[in-house]
Coordinates of C-alpha atoms in Angstrom, one line a residue:
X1 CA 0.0 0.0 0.0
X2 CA 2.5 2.2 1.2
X3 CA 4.4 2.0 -2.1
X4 CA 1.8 2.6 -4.5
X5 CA 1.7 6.0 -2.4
X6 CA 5.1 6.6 -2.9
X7 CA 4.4 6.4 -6.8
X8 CA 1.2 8.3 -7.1
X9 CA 3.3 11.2 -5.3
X10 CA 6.4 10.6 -7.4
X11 CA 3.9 10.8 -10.6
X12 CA 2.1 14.3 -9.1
X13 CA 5.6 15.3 -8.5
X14 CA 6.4 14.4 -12.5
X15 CA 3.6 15.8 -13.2
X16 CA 3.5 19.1 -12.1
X17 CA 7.4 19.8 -13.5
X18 CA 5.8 18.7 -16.8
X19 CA 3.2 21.5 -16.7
X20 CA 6.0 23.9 -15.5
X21 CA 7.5 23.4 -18.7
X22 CA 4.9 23.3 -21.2
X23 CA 3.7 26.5 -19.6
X24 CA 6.9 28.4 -20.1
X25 CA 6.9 27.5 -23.8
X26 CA 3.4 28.6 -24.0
X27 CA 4.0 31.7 -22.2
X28 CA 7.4 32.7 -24.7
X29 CA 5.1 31.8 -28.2
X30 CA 5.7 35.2 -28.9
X31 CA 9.2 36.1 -27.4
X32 CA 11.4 36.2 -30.6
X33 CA 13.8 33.5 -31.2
X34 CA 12.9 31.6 -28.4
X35 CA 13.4 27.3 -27.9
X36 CA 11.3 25.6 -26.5
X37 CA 11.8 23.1 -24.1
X38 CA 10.5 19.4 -23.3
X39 CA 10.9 17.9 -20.0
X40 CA 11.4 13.7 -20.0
X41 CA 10.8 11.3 -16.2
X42 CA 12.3 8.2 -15.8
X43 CA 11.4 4.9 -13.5
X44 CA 13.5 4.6 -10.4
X45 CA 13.7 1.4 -10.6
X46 CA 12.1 -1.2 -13.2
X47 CA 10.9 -5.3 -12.0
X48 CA 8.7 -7.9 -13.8
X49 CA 5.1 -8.9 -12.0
X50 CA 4.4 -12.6 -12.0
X51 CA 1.2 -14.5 -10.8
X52 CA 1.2 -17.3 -8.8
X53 CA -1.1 -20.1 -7.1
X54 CA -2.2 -18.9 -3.2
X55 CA -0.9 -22.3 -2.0
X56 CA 1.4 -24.1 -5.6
X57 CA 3.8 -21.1 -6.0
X58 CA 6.3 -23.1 -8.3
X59 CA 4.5 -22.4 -11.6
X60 CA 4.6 -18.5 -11.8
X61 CA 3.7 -16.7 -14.7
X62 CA 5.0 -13.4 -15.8
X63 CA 2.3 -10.9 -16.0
X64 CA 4.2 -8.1 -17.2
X65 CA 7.0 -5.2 -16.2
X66 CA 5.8 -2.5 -13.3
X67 CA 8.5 0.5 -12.0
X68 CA 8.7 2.0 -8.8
X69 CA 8.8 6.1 -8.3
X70 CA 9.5 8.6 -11.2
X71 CA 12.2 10.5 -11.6
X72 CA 13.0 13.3 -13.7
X73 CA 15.6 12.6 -16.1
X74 CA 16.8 15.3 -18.6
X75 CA 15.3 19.1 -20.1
X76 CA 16.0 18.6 -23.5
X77 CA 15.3 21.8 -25.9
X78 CA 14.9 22.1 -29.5
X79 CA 17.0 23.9 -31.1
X80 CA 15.4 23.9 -34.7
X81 CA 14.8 27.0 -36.7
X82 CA 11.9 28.6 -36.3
X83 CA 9.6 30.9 -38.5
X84 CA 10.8 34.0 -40.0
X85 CA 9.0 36.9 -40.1
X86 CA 10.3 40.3 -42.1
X87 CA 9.4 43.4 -39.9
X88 CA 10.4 46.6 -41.7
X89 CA 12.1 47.5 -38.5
X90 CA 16.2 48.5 -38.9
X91 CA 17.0 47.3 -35.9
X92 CA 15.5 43.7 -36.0
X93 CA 17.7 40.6 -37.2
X94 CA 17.5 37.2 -37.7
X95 CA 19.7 34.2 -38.0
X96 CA 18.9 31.2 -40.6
X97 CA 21.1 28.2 -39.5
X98 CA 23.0 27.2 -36.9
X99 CA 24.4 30.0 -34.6
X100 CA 23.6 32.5 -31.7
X101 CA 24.0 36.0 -31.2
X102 CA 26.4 37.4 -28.3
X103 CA 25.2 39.9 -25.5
X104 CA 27.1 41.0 -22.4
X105 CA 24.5 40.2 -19.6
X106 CA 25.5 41.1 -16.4
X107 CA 29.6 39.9 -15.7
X108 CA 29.3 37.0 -18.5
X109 CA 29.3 36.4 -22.1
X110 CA 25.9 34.7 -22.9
X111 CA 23.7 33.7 -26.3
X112 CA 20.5 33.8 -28.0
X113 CA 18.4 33.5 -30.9
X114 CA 16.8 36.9 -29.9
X115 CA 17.6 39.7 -32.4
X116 CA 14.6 42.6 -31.7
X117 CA 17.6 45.0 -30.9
X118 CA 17.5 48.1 -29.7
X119 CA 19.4 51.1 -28.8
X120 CA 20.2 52.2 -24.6
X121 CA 20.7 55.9 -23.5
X122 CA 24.5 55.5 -24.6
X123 CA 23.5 54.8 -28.5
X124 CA 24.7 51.1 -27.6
X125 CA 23.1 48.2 -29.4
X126 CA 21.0 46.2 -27.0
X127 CA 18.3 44.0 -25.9
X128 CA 15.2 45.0 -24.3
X129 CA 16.5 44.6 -20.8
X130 CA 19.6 46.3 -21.5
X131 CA 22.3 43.3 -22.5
X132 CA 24.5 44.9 -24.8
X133 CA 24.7 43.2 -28.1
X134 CA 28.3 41.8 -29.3
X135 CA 30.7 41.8 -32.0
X136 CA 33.0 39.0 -33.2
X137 CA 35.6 40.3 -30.7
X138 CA 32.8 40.5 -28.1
X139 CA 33.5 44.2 -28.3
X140 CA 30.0 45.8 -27.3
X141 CA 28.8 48.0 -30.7
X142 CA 28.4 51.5 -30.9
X143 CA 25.9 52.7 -33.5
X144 CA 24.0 55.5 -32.0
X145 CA 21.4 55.9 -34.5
X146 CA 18.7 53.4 -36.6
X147 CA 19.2 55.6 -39.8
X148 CA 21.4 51.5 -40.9
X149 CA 21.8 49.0 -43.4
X150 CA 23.1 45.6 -42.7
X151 CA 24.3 42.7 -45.2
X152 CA 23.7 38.6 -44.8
X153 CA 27.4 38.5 -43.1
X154 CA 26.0 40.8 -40.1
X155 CA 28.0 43.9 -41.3
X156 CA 26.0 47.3 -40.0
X157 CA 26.5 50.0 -42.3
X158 CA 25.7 53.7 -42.2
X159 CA 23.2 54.9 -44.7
X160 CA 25.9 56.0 -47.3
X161 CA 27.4 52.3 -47.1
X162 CA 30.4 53.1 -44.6
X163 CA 31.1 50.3 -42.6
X164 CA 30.5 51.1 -38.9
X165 CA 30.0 47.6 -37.0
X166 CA 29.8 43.7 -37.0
X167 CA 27.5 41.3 -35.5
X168 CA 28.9 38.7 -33.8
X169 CA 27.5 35.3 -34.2
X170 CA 28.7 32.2 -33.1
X171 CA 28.2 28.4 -32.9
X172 CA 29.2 25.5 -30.5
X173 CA 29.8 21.9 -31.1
X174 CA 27.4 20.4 -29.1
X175 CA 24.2 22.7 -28.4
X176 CA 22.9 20.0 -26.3
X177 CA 25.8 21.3 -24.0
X178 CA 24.4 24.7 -23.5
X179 CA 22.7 25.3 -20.0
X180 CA 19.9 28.5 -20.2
X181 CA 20.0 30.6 -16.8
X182 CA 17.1 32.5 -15.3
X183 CA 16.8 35.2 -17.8
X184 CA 16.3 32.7 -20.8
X185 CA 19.8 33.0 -22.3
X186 CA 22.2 30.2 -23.2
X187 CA 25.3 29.7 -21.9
X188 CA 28.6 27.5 -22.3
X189 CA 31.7 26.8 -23.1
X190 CA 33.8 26.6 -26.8
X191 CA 32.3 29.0 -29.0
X192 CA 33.5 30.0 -31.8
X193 CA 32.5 31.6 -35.2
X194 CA 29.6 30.2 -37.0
X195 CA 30.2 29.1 -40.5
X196 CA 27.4 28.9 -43.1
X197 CA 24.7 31.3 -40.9
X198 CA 23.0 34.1 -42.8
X199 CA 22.0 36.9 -41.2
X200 CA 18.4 38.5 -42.1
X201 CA 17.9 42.2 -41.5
X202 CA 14.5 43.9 -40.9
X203 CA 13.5 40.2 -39.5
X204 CA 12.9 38.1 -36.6
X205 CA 12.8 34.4 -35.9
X206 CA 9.3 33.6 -34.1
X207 CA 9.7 31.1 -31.3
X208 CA 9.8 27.3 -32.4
X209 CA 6.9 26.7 -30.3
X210 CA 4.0 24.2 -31.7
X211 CA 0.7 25.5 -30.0
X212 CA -1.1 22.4 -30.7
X213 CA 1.7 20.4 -29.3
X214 CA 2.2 21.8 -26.3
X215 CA -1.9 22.3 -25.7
X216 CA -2.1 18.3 -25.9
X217 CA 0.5 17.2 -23.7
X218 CA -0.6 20.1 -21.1
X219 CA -4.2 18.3 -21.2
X220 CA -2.5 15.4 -20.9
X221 CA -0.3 16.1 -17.8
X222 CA -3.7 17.6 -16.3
X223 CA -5.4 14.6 -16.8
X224 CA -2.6 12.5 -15.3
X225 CA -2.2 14.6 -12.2
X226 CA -5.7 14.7 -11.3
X227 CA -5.6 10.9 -11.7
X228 CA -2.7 10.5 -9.6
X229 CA -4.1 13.1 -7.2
X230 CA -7.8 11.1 -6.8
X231 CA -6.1 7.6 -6.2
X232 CA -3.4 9.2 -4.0
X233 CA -6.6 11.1 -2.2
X234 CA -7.7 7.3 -1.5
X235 CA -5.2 5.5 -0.7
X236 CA -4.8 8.2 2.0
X237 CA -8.2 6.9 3.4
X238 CA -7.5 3.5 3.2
X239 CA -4.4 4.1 5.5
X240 CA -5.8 6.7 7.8
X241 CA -8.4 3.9 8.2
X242 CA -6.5 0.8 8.5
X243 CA -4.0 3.1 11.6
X244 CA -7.6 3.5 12.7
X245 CA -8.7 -0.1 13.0
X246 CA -5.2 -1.3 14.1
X247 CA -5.1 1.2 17.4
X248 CA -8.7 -0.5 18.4
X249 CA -7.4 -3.9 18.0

């Protein structure tokens, strides 16, 4: 008894990290460039069931495998490209391929998909809580005005085509190595210059978020949590009654 309580709270538990998730990627559909996440569980531990006579046991049959409490295993997030959208606005980019931009956040180098840029008190090319915007040097890039053109390298240029700035953008071996901190950037170790990305200007790159998707396996979770939550709701009975009965014995 007591175990099949352990597992309907392990499976609440599961549960509710699962709707965590699916309502953060629901939450960024419209933040640009965003990834979304999808959170996996696995079994503790894993044994097979077998049935066998009340008084013969040797003849056991195998009725099938059970586990014991869930566990959350790994936050994976998908890093495939998502929609792009032409804006109109000078200060919006856009990666197609593989590759992140670079923005001084705080006392670190971090990296995102974002690219609705804007420009801070200083003339500074930012984000819209300030990160300033990096070049290939991770030099922070002084534009002071929107009056721009850019090219499909990431080169800024003023209006009569001089040459005033470069985006950086970079790649990393292994994106499933990157970690994202509380402010929804990546972070990690090894980058280096992306080869083969194109940079769009005047566009953004909508979040890779499936609606549909993520509206199924939120019902989904519900439905599983309020299952777990009923028969966990009973079993709670059953042993509030049975510490009931034994203390009158």
């Amino acid at each position: 008894m007591f175990k099949g309580f352990y597992n309907l709270t392990s499976a609440m538990l599961s549960q509710g990290k699962r709707l965590d998730v699916i309502s953060n990627n629901m939450a960024n559909v419209a933040t640009s460039g965003y990834k979304a996440d999808t959170y996996t569980d696995t079994t503790f531990r894993e044994y097979v069931v077998s049935r066998v006579g009340n008084k013969d046991k040797r003849n056991s049959a195998e009725i099938g495998p059970a586990s014991y409490i869930l566990a959350p295993s790994r936050l994976y997030t998908d890093y495939t490209q998502g929609a792009l959208e032409e804006t109109g606005m000078p200060l919006d980019f856009a990666l197609q391929g593989d590759g992140f931009f670079a923005v001084h956040s705080g006392d670190e180098t971090v990296y995102t998909r974002s690219g609705n840029f804007a420009l801070d008190e200083e003339g500074y090319l930012c984000l819209a809580d300030g990160s300033r915007v990096l070049g290939p040097n991770r030099e922070e890039i002084l534009l002071g005005t929107d009056k721009i053109k850019a090219d499909a390298s990431g080169g800024i240029y003023t209006e009569e085509g001089l040459l005033v700035a470069q985006l950086g953008v970079f790649s990393f071996e292994d994106n499933g190595a990157l970690a994202r901190n509380a402010q929804g950037y990546f972070t990690g170790d090894g980058a280096g210059a992306a080869a083969g990305t194109t940079v769009l200007w005047k566009t953004q790159e909508r979040a890779n978020v499936d609606l549909i998707q993520q509206m199924t396996g939120m019902m989904t979770a519900q439905r599983a949590f309020q299952s777990a939550a009923e028969v966990s709701r009973m079993y709670d009975q059953l042993m509030t009654k049975a510490a009931t009965n034994l203390g009158n014995v």
